[in-house]
Structures are given as structure tokens and as C-alpha cells.
GROMACS .gro file of C-alpha atoms in nm:
model
  415
    1UNK     CA    1  10.667  16.014  -7.637
    2UNK     CA    2  10.563  16.375  -7.682
    3UNK     CA    3  10.227  16.357  -7.892
    4UNK     CA    4  10.126  16.111  -7.606
    5UNK     CA    5  10.208  16.378  -7.333
    6UNK     CA    6   9.929  16.590  -7.464
    7UNK     CA    7   9.657  16.315  -7.426
    8UNK     CA    8   9.388  16.336  -7.145
    9UNK     CA    9   9.512  16.076  -6.853
   10UNK     CA   10   9.169  15.986  -6.682
   11UNK     CA   11   8.851  16.108  -6.590
   12UNK     CA   12   8.681  16.007  -6.264
   13UNK     CA   13   8.280  16.100  -6.169
   14UNK     CA   14   8.048  16.069  -5.897
   15UNK     CA   15   7.695  15.998  -5.855
   16UNK     CA   16   7.516  16.215  -5.563
   17UNK     CA   17   7.141  16.111  -5.577
   18UNK     CA   18   6.923  16.292  -5.315
   19UNK     CA   19   6.554  16.232  -5.281
   20UNK     CA   20   6.395  16.522  -5.056
   21UNK     CA   21   6.085  16.358  -5.052
   22UNK     CA   22   6.195  15.999  -4.867
   23UNK     CA   23   6.422  16.208  -4.672
   24UNK     CA   24   6.739  15.991  -4.787
   25UNK     CA   25   7.023  16.057  -4.957
   26UNK     CA   26   7.279  15.852  -5.126
   27UNK     CA   27   7.609  15.939  -5.300
   28UNK     CA   28   7.732  15.653  -5.492
   29UNK     CA   29   8.172  15.664  -5.620
   30UNK     CA   30   8.189  15.532  -5.961
   31UNK     CA   31   8.430  15.486  -6.175
   32UNK     CA   32   8.362  15.372  -6.478
   33UNK     CA   33   8.322  15.690  -6.731
   34UNK     CA   34   8.429  15.691  -7.059
   35UNK     CA   35   8.861  15.798  -7.034
   36UNK     CA   36   9.144  15.869  -7.217
   37UNK     CA   37   9.491  15.789  -7.086
   38UNK     CA   38   9.868  15.845  -7.206
   39UNK     CA   39  10.019  15.475  -7.330
   40UNK     CA   40  10.306  15.418  -7.146
   41UNK     CA   41  10.312  15.219  -6.916
   42UNK     CA   42  10.330  15.409  -6.598
   43UNK     CA   43   9.971  15.524  -6.675
   44UNK     CA   44   9.729  15.271  -6.534
   45UNK     CA   45   9.380  15.231  -6.598
   46UNK     CA   46   9.185  15.419  -6.224
   47UNK     CA   47   9.513  15.619  -6.146
   48UNK     CA   48   9.350  15.930  -6.111
   49UNK     CA   49   9.033  15.907  -5.903
   50UNK     CA   50   8.783  16.116  -5.671
   51UNK     CA   51   8.813  16.016  -5.334
   52UNK     CA   52   8.556  16.016  -5.109
   53UNK     CA   53   8.416  16.058  -4.744
   54UNK     CA   54   8.054  16.018  -4.641
   55UNK     CA   55   7.839  16.011  -4.378
   56UNK     CA   56   7.490  15.972  -4.451
   57UNK     CA   57   7.172  16.149  -4.218
   58UNK     CA   58   6.818  16.214  -4.369
   59UNK     CA   59   6.756  16.528  -4.506
   60UNK     CA   60   6.581  16.793  -4.254
   61UNK     CA   61   6.613  17.162  -4.276
   62UNK     CA   62   6.900  17.307  -4.077
   63UNK     CA   63   7.134  17.005  -4.064
   64UNK     CA   64   7.447  16.883  -4.230
   65UNK     CA   65   7.587  16.596  -4.359
   66UNK     CA   66   7.939  16.476  -4.420
   67UNK     CA   67   8.073  16.465  -4.744
   68UNK     CA   68   8.466  16.506  -4.837
   69UNK     CA   69   8.606  16.498  -5.198
   70UNK     CA   70   8.977  16.445  -5.265
   71UNK     CA   71   9.122  16.367  -5.557
   72UNK     CA   72   9.437  16.050  -5.535
   73UNK     CA   73   9.665  16.000  -5.770
   74UNK     CA   74   9.759  15.665  -5.789
   75UNK     CA   75  10.021  15.596  -6.075
   76UNK     CA   76  10.375  15.685  -6.143
   77UNK     CA   77  10.334  16.017  -6.343
   78UNK     CA   78  10.262  16.368  -6.193
   79UNK     CA   79   9.941  16.533  -6.322
   80UNK     CA   80   9.697  16.811  -6.256
   81UNK     CA   81   9.377  16.757  -6.143
   82UNK     CA   82   9.024  16.991  -6.173
   83UNK     CA   83   8.721  16.942  -6.063
   84UNK     CA   84   8.311  17.032  -6.205
   85UNK     CA   85   7.929  16.941  -6.166
   86UNK     CA   86   7.692  16.903  -6.346
   87UNK     CA   87   7.298  16.883  -6.157
   88UNK     CA   88   6.973  16.720  -6.264
   89UNK     CA   89   6.636  16.857  -5.993
   90UNK     CA   90   6.391  16.691  -6.027
   91UNK     CA   91   6.081  16.868  -5.877
   92UNK     CA   92   5.668  16.922  -5.900
   93UNK     CA   93   5.589  17.139  -6.147
   94UNK     CA   94   5.395  17.310  -5.939
   95UNK     CA   95   5.627  17.379  -5.642
   96UNK     CA   96   5.455  17.140  -5.393
   97UNK     CA   97   5.141  17.293  -5.444
   98UNK     CA   98   4.832  17.093  -5.402
   99UNK     CA   99   4.531  17.117  -5.607
  100UNK     CA  100   4.192  16.859  -5.561
  101UNK     CA  101   4.051  16.686  -5.865
  102UNK     CA  102   3.681  16.479  -5.801
  103UNK     CA  103   3.893  16.155  -5.917
  104UNK     CA  104   4.152  15.937  -5.743
  105UNK     CA  105   4.466  15.854  -5.970
  106UNK     CA  106   4.506  15.575  -6.105
  107UNK     CA  107   4.856  15.445  -6.229
  108UNK     CA  108   4.876  15.428  -6.617
  109UNK     CA  109   5.148  15.247  -6.797
  110UNK     CA  110   5.105  15.527  -7.074
  111UNK     CA  111   5.193  15.805  -6.786
  112UNK     CA  112   5.398  16.080  -6.877
  113UNK     CA  113   5.669  16.316  -6.618
  114UNK     CA  114   5.380  16.589  -6.659
  115UNK     CA  115   5.106  16.367  -6.528
  116UNK     CA  116   4.938  16.449  -6.205
  117UNK     CA  117   5.139  16.303  -5.894
  118UNK     CA  118   4.889  16.136  -5.619
  119UNK     CA  119   4.968  16.343  -5.247
  120UNK     CA  120   5.048  15.993  -5.105
  121UNK     CA  121   4.853  15.934  -4.728
  122UNK     CA  122   4.948  15.742  -4.480
  123UNK     CA  123   4.696  15.491  -4.505
  124UNK     CA  124   4.874  15.235  -4.290
  125UNK     CA  125   4.863  15.457  -3.971
  126UNK     CA  126   4.495  15.443  -3.942
  127UNK     CA  127   4.411  15.066  -4.126
  128UNK     CA  128   4.684  14.911  -3.821
  129UNK     CA  129   4.489  14.717  -3.580
  130UNK     CA  130   4.615  14.919  -3.274
  131UNK     CA  131   4.493  15.210  -3.406
  132UNK     CA  132   4.154  15.262  -3.248
  133UNK     CA  133   3.986  15.288  -3.637
  134UNK     CA  134   3.805  15.065  -3.769
  135UNK     CA  135   3.705  15.048  -4.119
  136UNK     CA  136   3.358  15.191  -4.189
  137UNK     CA  137   3.369  15.220  -4.570
  138UNK     CA  138   3.056  14.959  -4.583
  139UNK     CA  139   2.858  15.198  -4.404
  140UNK     CA  140   2.896  15.484  -4.552
  141UNK     CA  141   2.704  15.680  -4.906
  142UNK     CA  142   2.682  15.952  -5.085
  143UNK     CA  143   2.498  16.210  -5.155
  144UNK     CA  144   2.201  15.968  -5.371
  145UNK     CA  145   2.269  15.671  -5.157
  146UNK     CA  146   2.551  15.516  -5.342
  147UNK     CA  147   2.797  15.342  -5.163
  148UNK     CA  148   3.163  15.484  -5.173
  149UNK     CA  149   3.368  15.390  -5.476
  150UNK     CA  150   3.593  15.171  -5.497
  151UNK     CA  151   3.927  15.211  -5.378
  152UNK     CA  152   3.780  15.461  -5.163
  153UNK     CA  153   3.869  15.404  -4.808
  154UNK     CA  154   3.662  15.518  -4.472
  155UNK     CA  155   3.779  15.404  -4.124
  156UNK     CA  156   3.658  15.588  -3.820
  157UNK     CA  157   3.620  15.589  -3.417
  158UNK     CA  158   3.383  15.737  -3.191
  159UNK     CA  159   3.160  15.663  -2.884
  160UNK     CA  160   2.814  15.807  -2.741
  161UNK     CA  161   2.783  15.946  -2.412
  162UNK     CA  162   2.534  16.045  -2.201
  163UNK     CA  163   2.513  16.305  -1.922
  164UNK     CA  164   2.438  16.164  -1.559
  165UNK     CA  165   2.260  16.575  -1.446
  166UNK     CA  166   2.127  16.641  -1.808
  167UNK     CA  167   2.026  16.345  -1.957
  168UNK     CA  168   2.166  16.461  -2.293
  169UNK     CA  169   2.398  16.186  -2.494
  170UNK     CA  170   2.735  16.400  -2.614
  171UNK     CA  171   2.888  16.166  -3.008
  172UNK     CA  172   3.274  16.179  -3.065
  173UNK     CA  173   3.377  16.132  -3.390
  174UNK     CA  174   3.687  16.098  -3.607
  175UNK     CA  175   3.776  15.970  -3.963
  176UNK     CA  176   4.020  15.892  -4.232
  177UNK     CA  177   3.905  15.884  -4.588
  178UNK     CA  178   4.140  15.812  -4.858
  179UNK     CA  179   4.213  15.662  -5.236
  180UNK     CA  180   4.379  15.267  -5.277
  181UNK     CA  181   4.540  15.395  -5.566
  182UNK     CA  182   4.798  15.060  -5.560
  183UNK     CA  183   4.796  14.744  -5.336
  184UNK     CA  184   4.932  14.968  -5.014
  185UNK     CA  185   4.964  15.283  -5.179
  186UNK     CA  186   4.728  15.520  -5.119
  187UNK     CA  187   4.646  15.905  -5.256
  188UNK     CA  188   4.540  16.172  -4.950
  189UNK     CA  189   4.162  16.286  -5.033
  190UNK     CA  190   3.946  16.635  -4.891
  191UNK     CA  191   3.641  16.444  -4.798
  192UNK     CA  192   3.329  16.530  -4.545
  193UNK     CA  193   3.203  16.253  -4.401
  194UNK     CA  194   2.860  16.272  -4.145
  195UNK     CA  195   2.680  16.060  -3.882
  196UNK     CA  196   2.313  15.984  -4.056
  197UNK     CA  197   2.181  15.751  -3.818
  198UNK     CA  198   2.288  15.555  -3.536
  199UNK     CA  199   2.481  15.687  -3.305
  200UNK     CA  200   2.309  15.612  -2.935
  201UNK     CA  201   2.428  15.516  -2.622
  202UNK     CA  202   2.539  15.099  -2.638
  203UNK     CA  203   2.602  15.114  -3.039
  204UNK     CA  204   2.964  15.070  -3.174
  205UNK     CA  205   3.079  15.332  -3.479
  206UNK     CA  206   3.093  15.056  -3.751
  207UNK     CA  207   2.727  15.002  -3.618
  208UNK     CA  208   2.666  15.384  -3.752
  209UNK     CA  209   2.489  15.528  -4.112
  210UNK     CA  210   2.732  15.759  -4.239
  211UNK     CA  211   2.695  15.965  -4.567
  212UNK     CA  212   2.991  16.178  -4.740
  213UNK     CA  213   2.894  16.495  -4.893
  214UNK     CA  214   3.215  16.590  -5.046
  215UNK     CA  215   3.521  16.355  -5.219
  216UNK     CA  216   3.768  16.506  -5.371
  217UNK     CA  217   4.107  16.356  -5.470
  218UNK     CA  218   4.428  16.542  -5.364
  219UNK     CA  219   4.731  16.616  -5.693
  220UNK     CA  220   5.009  16.683  -5.740
  221UNK     CA  221   4.942  16.900  -6.054
  222UNK     CA  222   5.108  16.947  -6.394
  223UNK     CA  223   5.316  16.609  -6.200
  224UNK     CA  224   5.752  16.681  -6.209
  225UNK     CA  225   6.000  16.899  -6.421
  226UNK     CA  226   6.350  16.897  -6.417
  227UNK     CA  227   6.621  17.146  -6.405
  228UNK     CA  228   6.978  17.027  -6.505
  229UNK     CA  229   7.268  17.225  -6.493
  230UNK     CA  230   7.650  17.196  -6.659
  231UNK     CA  231   7.917  17.365  -6.463
  232UNK     CA  232   8.167  17.290  -6.719
  233UNK     CA  233   8.215  17.141  -7.061
  234UNK     CA  234   8.401  16.847  -7.064
  235UNK     CA  235   8.704  16.811  -7.239
  236UNK     CA  236   8.691  16.437  -7.263
  237UNK     CA  237   8.460  16.236  -7.454
  238UNK     CA  238   8.073  16.176  -7.278
  239UNK     CA  239   7.926  15.848  -7.225
  240UNK     CA  240   7.703  15.898  -7.516
  241UNK     CA  241   7.657  16.082  -7.835
  242UNK     CA  242   7.411  16.282  -7.720
  243UNK     CA  243   7.622  16.367  -7.353
  244UNK     CA  244   7.912  16.434  -7.598
  245UNK     CA  245   7.757  16.643  -7.798
  246UNK     CA  246   7.639  16.875  -7.498
  247UNK     CA  247   8.011  16.841  -7.380
  248UNK     CA  248   7.913  16.649  -7.076
  249UNK     CA  249   8.015  16.377  -6.883
  250UNK     CA  250   7.702  16.195  -6.796
  251UNK     CA  251   7.367  16.447  -6.890
  252UNK     CA  252   7.279  16.291  -7.261
  253UNK     CA  253   7.281  16.003  -7.130
  254UNK     CA  254   7.162  15.723  -6.885
  255UNK     CA  255   7.303  15.333  -6.756
  256UNK     CA  256   7.389  15.171  -6.449
  257UNK     CA  257   7.650  15.355  -6.211
  258UNK     CA  258   7.705  15.063  -5.913
  259UNK     CA  259   7.331  14.894  -5.927
  260UNK     CA  260   7.197  15.296  -5.952
  261UNK     CA  261   6.970  15.353  -6.291
  262UNK     CA  262   7.017  15.709  -6.398
  263UNK     CA  263   6.870  15.823  -6.716
  264UNK     CA  264   6.992  16.107  -6.762
  265UNK     CA  265   6.795  16.133  -7.219
  266UNK     CA  266   6.718  16.464  -7.297
  267UNK     CA  267   6.373  16.332  -7.394
  268UNK     CA  268   6.327  16.124  -6.985
  269UNK     CA  269   6.359  16.455  -6.816
  270UNK     CA  270   6.141  16.660  -7.032
  271UNK     CA  271   6.393  16.854  -7.240
  272UNK     CA  272   6.405  16.929  -7.598
  273UNK     CA  273   6.826  16.884  -7.599
  274UNK     CA  274   7.067  16.887  -7.272
  275UNK     CA  275   7.181  17.256  -7.216
  276UNK     CA  276   7.540  17.434  -7.304
  277UNK     CA  277   7.761  17.413  -7.041
  278UNK     CA  278   7.715  17.775  -6.814
  279UNK     CA  279   7.943  17.825  -6.528
  280UNK     CA  280   7.827  17.935  -6.192
  281UNK     CA  281   7.953  18.274  -6.160
  282UNK     CA  282   7.712  18.427  -5.814
  283UNK     CA  283   7.843  18.529  -5.551
  284UNK     CA  284   7.662  18.293  -5.326
  285UNK     CA  285   7.739  18.009  -5.564
  286UNK     CA  286   8.152  18.051  -5.638
  287UNK     CA  287   8.366  18.020  -5.249
  288UNK     CA  288   8.676  18.243  -5.202
  289UNK     CA  289   8.759  18.165  -4.897
  290UNK     CA  290   8.835  17.850  -4.625
  291UNK     CA  291   8.501  17.656  -4.540
  292UNK     CA  292   8.260  17.917  -4.717
  293UNK     CA  293   7.872  17.749  -4.785
  294UNK     CA  294   7.795  17.870  -5.151
  295UNK     CA  295   7.486  17.743  -5.331
  296UNK     CA  296   7.411  17.485  -5.644
  297UNK     CA  297   7.285  17.628  -5.967
  298UNK     CA  298   6.956  17.392  -6.031
  299UNK     CA  299   6.747  17.493  -5.717
  300UNK     CA  300   6.801  17.824  -5.721
  301UNK     CA  301   6.713  17.838  -6.083
  302UNK     CA  302   6.384  17.654  -6.052
  303UNK     CA  303   6.318  17.714  -5.741
  304UNK     CA  304   6.436  17.990  -5.664
  305UNK     CA  305   6.614  17.943  -5.365
  306UNK     CA  306   6.920  17.825  -5.259
  307UNK     CA  307   6.839  17.500  -5.064
  308UNK     CA  308   7.095  17.312  -5.100
  309UNK     CA  309   7.453  17.419  -5.041
  310UNK     CA  310   7.836  17.271  -5.069
  311UNK     CA  311   8.086  17.363  -4.764
  312UNK     CA  312   8.383  17.370  -4.947
  313UNK     CA  313   8.738  17.267  -4.796
  314UNK     CA  314   8.985  17.421  -4.562
  315UNK     CA  315   9.239  17.415  -4.899
  316UNK     CA  316   9.015  17.744  -5.136
  317UNK     CA  317   9.193  18.015  -5.275
  318UNK     CA  318   9.112  18.266  -5.592
  319UNK     CA  319   9.249  18.347  -5.880
  320UNK     CA  320   9.393  18.682  -5.747
  321UNK     CA  321   9.588  18.529  -5.473
  322UNK     CA  322   9.672  18.187  -5.612
  323UNK     CA  323  10.029  17.955  -5.370
  324UNK     CA  324  10.033  17.628  -5.391
  325UNK     CA  325   9.833  17.263  -5.329
  326UNK     CA  326   9.507  17.500  -5.294
  327UNK     CA  327   9.195  17.432  -5.502
  328UNK     CA  328   9.056  17.792  -5.695
  329UNK     CA  329   8.753  17.799  -5.862
  330UNK     CA  330   8.778  17.944  -6.169
  331UNK     CA  331   8.461  18.128  -6.319
  332UNK     CA  332   8.525  18.132  -6.652
  333UNK     CA  333   8.492  17.783  -6.715
  334UNK     CA  334   8.334  17.637  -6.434
  335UNK     CA  335   8.625  17.439  -6.304
  336UNK     CA  336   8.793  17.427  -5.978
  337UNK     CA  337   9.152  17.362  -6.037
  338UNK     CA  338   9.372  17.280  -5.757
  339UNK     CA  339   9.679  17.468  -5.807
  340UNK     CA  340   9.994  17.221  -5.851
  341UNK     CA  341  10.099  16.897  -5.987
  342UNK     CA  342   9.957  16.600  -5.760
  343UNK     CA  343  10.212  16.385  -5.737
  344UNK     CA  344  10.245  16.026  -5.771
  345UNK     CA  345  10.044  15.806  -5.439
  346UNK     CA  346   9.930  16.193  -5.336
  347UNK     CA  347   9.541  16.318  -5.275
  348UNK     CA  348   9.421  16.660  -5.275
  349UNK     CA  349   9.314  16.816  -4.941
  350UNK     CA  350   8.904  16.858  -4.956
  351UNK     CA  351   8.745  16.958  -5.231
  352UNK     CA  352   8.415  16.957  -5.038
  353UNK     CA  353   8.364  16.924  -4.631
  354UNK     CA  354   7.924  16.888  -4.652
  355UNK     CA  355   7.613  16.944  -4.820
  356UNK     CA  356   7.367  17.115  -4.632
  357UNK     CA  357   7.003  17.150  -4.639
  358UNK     CA  358   6.994  17.476  -4.513
  359UNK     CA  359   6.642  17.631  -4.291
  360UNK     CA  360   6.524  17.733  -4.686
  361UNK     CA  361   6.417  17.423  -4.762
  362UNK     CA  362   6.044  17.405  -4.761
  363UNK     CA  363   5.719  17.317  -4.911
  364UNK     CA  364   5.866  17.341  -5.310
  365UNK     CA  365   6.122  17.083  -5.222
  366UNK     CA  366   5.868  16.822  -5.213
  367UNK     CA  367   5.948  16.516  -5.357
  368UNK     CA  368   6.236  16.610  -5.525
  369UNK     CA  369   6.544  16.464  -5.664
  370UNK     CA  370   6.899  16.601  -5.655
  371UNK     CA  371   7.098  16.414  -5.868
  372UNK     CA  372   7.439  16.532  -5.800
  373UNK     CA  373   7.802  16.453  -6.082
  374UNK     CA  374   8.142  16.567  -5.937
  375UNK     CA  375   8.356  16.478  -6.296
  376UNK     CA  376   8.728  16.515  -6.224
  377UNK     CA  377   8.969  16.533  -6.521
  378UNK     CA  378   9.339  16.493  -6.522
  379UNK     CA  379   9.599  16.537  -6.777
  380UNK     CA  380   9.967  16.507  -6.786
  381UNK     CA  381  10.136  16.780  -6.530
  382UNK     CA  382  10.345  16.923  -6.875
  383UNK     CA  383  10.289  17.270  -7.099
  384UNK     CA  384  10.195  17.145  -7.338
  385UNK     CA  385   9.901  16.952  -7.210
  386UNK     CA  386   9.729  17.269  -7.051
  387UNK     CA  387   9.700  17.442  -7.338
  388UNK     CA  388   9.755  17.187  -7.645
  389UNK     CA  389   9.339  17.111  -7.789
  390UNK     CA  390   9.425  16.810  -7.728
  391UNK     CA  391   9.473  16.797  -7.297
  392UNK     CA  392   9.300  17.160  -7.175
  393UNK     CA  393   9.346  17.410  -7.401
  394UNK     CA  394   9.329  17.691  -7.137
  395UNK     CA  395   9.404  17.937  -7.354
  396UNK     CA  396   9.230  18.284  -7.204
  397UNK     CA  397   9.353  18.631  -7.266
  398UNK     CA  398   9.611  18.826  -7.059
  399UNK     CA  399   9.480  18.959  -6.759
  400UNK     CA  400   9.169  18.704  -6.775
  401UNK     CA  401   9.150  18.422  -6.448
  402UNK     CA  402   9.250  18.148  -6.727
  403UNK     CA  403   9.543  18.294  -6.782
  404UNK     CA  404   9.615  18.343  -6.476
  405UNK     CA  405   9.577  17.986  -6.360
  406UNK     CA  406   9.732  17.890  -6.691
  407UNK     CA  407  10.021  18.073  -6.589
  408UNK     CA  408  10.040  17.957  -6.263
  409UNK     CA  409  10.035  17.610  -6.360
  410UNK     CA  410  10.297  17.615  -6.578
  411UNK     CA  411  10.551  17.758  -6.332
  412UNK     CA  412  10.514  17.431  -6.128
  413UNK     CA  413  10.491  17.161  -6.513
  414UNK     CA  414  10.713  16.985  -6.604
  415UNK     CA  415  10.881  17.061  -6.905
   0.00000   0.00000   0.00000
């Protein structure tokens, strides 16, 4: 029985998917990580889990969305729990800068992460019969008199009026040109369309002869890049051999979490390997007091901006002021530790309260997606589980934050 006490008890994760370009955010609860637990009848599969209260809202700079995260122990044995993060930020390589090129974007089965990405255009706005625009594509020629390339669409509206006093005729003309690269999907263009002839009193815009003097197709050059961060080394086996080698929970693996597909393999992310764990150590990322709003790692590293913040709960302390039933961050290993055993049937206070989208969010976040994996580990609330290599192996040097946390937890352990 003593040997069993050393073994890890449970792990759980939350997979959050933030799609800034589409203006939506989803946080999906997952309980199917690889689990190691003590072989005791009192410990049941899934007995320690991450609980959430999620109220999704559109992603708008200066707004926030409720995202409460706590840990519940539904088993019969007190446990110590700790929580950390893994992140994946997919962003445009050129950070939202638009480049024009001479050819339209074409979908390719062999496309890679670094291929140019079309700048999306709301063509339906002009195609809609209620828009007042008319399809004039067949009336548009290029400088040499040839028709438009396949896929190019030109919609226009216009009229000719005559001044009753001077007799002068005035033409009003507006157009929208875009490229349909797939059915119902449109690429933005930079173009110049002028009236060549036919615009006279009593005519309609679809009767006019038009010429396109400039035709360029807008793309985000270089496609996408990924920035990943693993705040803490997982002591549990990873979701794949690659994840295990990287001491990660999901980074380095691929699968499906509650109908949401994910692929965090190094190849798909465009990386040679999943990087080693790097605890957050900056003052702008470490909560030291209640309800502080702090940044994550990837957007600052990749974009130079802390646009995505987490608002922490009202039960935060520092290693210099440890007290019971609080959360404390250990900058030496990247974990948030709950400072007391979580008793049977108990739930911790919220570690997270909200996700904040700050006013710093700008064009560099165009088309970006942000995944936050909240990973939790639990062990039996015993001294040996804290320090043994089959547990958390918390053997920090005297005076270190790790030692302070270990000593404090040990004072409340069951053995």
C-alpha cells in the first residue's frame, strides 16, 4: 500500500480554441488524457477533474468572457493538485500585412503551412440582389481588349444625370472586383475599373463598356507560423511518444477532444521538435495578488503583444506569504499549486476567472487561432508522493520556491 501511495493519481485537461479571425472562441472540456492512479478501491477513474463555467462571447478588443476553472475531487482520498498550461498560437507569418501578386490564389492539395493565404473578401455583399450592384463582368476588358480571367467577378452600380441648366452629364460609378477561388469563397483584389464608353442618359450600367487597367490579388505572404509554449514538464505520460518525449500533455500529439480535431505534432506545427518546458517568469505573466490580469506566453513571443490575458481568481498568494486553501505559482517549474489537500467531495476556488481580450489586439492577430490547454495533475496527499520520483519529485534546494511549497504542503500531508 505504501508503494501505491507514490503513484500518480489522475490528470485532466481543458482544450481551448480561440479563432480571432472568425470572431469566435470555444473552450472544450476533456477528460481523456492518459491516467495513472493508485490501485485502490477508493480511487476511481476521473475522480479528480477540472471543472469549468464558460460563457462564450465574441472576440472584440477591450472585452472579456467568463472562464472559471477549478478542480474537484470526487474520490474518497485527499489529493494535492497542480495546474499548468500548454499553448499553441497560429498566426500569419507577416502578422497581417497584405501583399499583392499578379495571380489569383488557387487551392492546392499539396498546400503547406507556409503557402500564401488569400485575403478573404465579402463578395456575397455585392452578389446579393438587394445590394443594388449588377454583374458587369462580361462588359469588362483588360488593356489589350481581352475578357476577365476565369474566377474574376466585377459588380457595379451607376447612373448618368444631366444638369437641367448647363446640360452637362455626370456619371456616378462604383464597382467591386474580387476573385472566386472556390465556390462561394472570394479573394480580395486591388484593381482599377474605368468606363470606356456607353454611359449616356437613359443607359444602365450593365450596358456600359468597362476596362480594368490594374488587377492584383491580395494575399498574406508566407502563410502561417506557429508559436507554442509548454509552461511545465508533465510528470504523467504524454498523449503520444512525441508528447512524452517533450514532457507535454497534448503538445506533440494529435486526436479529437469532444468532436474537436487537433493536431499538435511538430511536423504539422512546422517545428523540428516540440520545445522543452519553459515556465513563465515575467512580471507581466505571473499573478501575485487576487484578480490580477496577466498575459500568456505565445502572443508576446510571436507578435510582441500581450493581447490575450487571463484574469485570475480571488484566492492567489505568493511563496513569501503561503496560507491554506489558495493558489500559488511556482516560477521554478511553471505550475500553479493549491496550497491545501483537496478533500473528498471538495472543489478548489477558481484559478481562472476570465479571458481578457485587451485593446492591444490589432492586425497582427488577423486570422490567428489560439489554443490554451489547461492541464491538471493530482497525487495522493502524502509526503512521499510530493518528493518521490514516481510522484512530483519536488526536491528543491533550501530557500527555493519549490522547497517552500513542498514544505508547506508536507505540513498538511497525510503521512
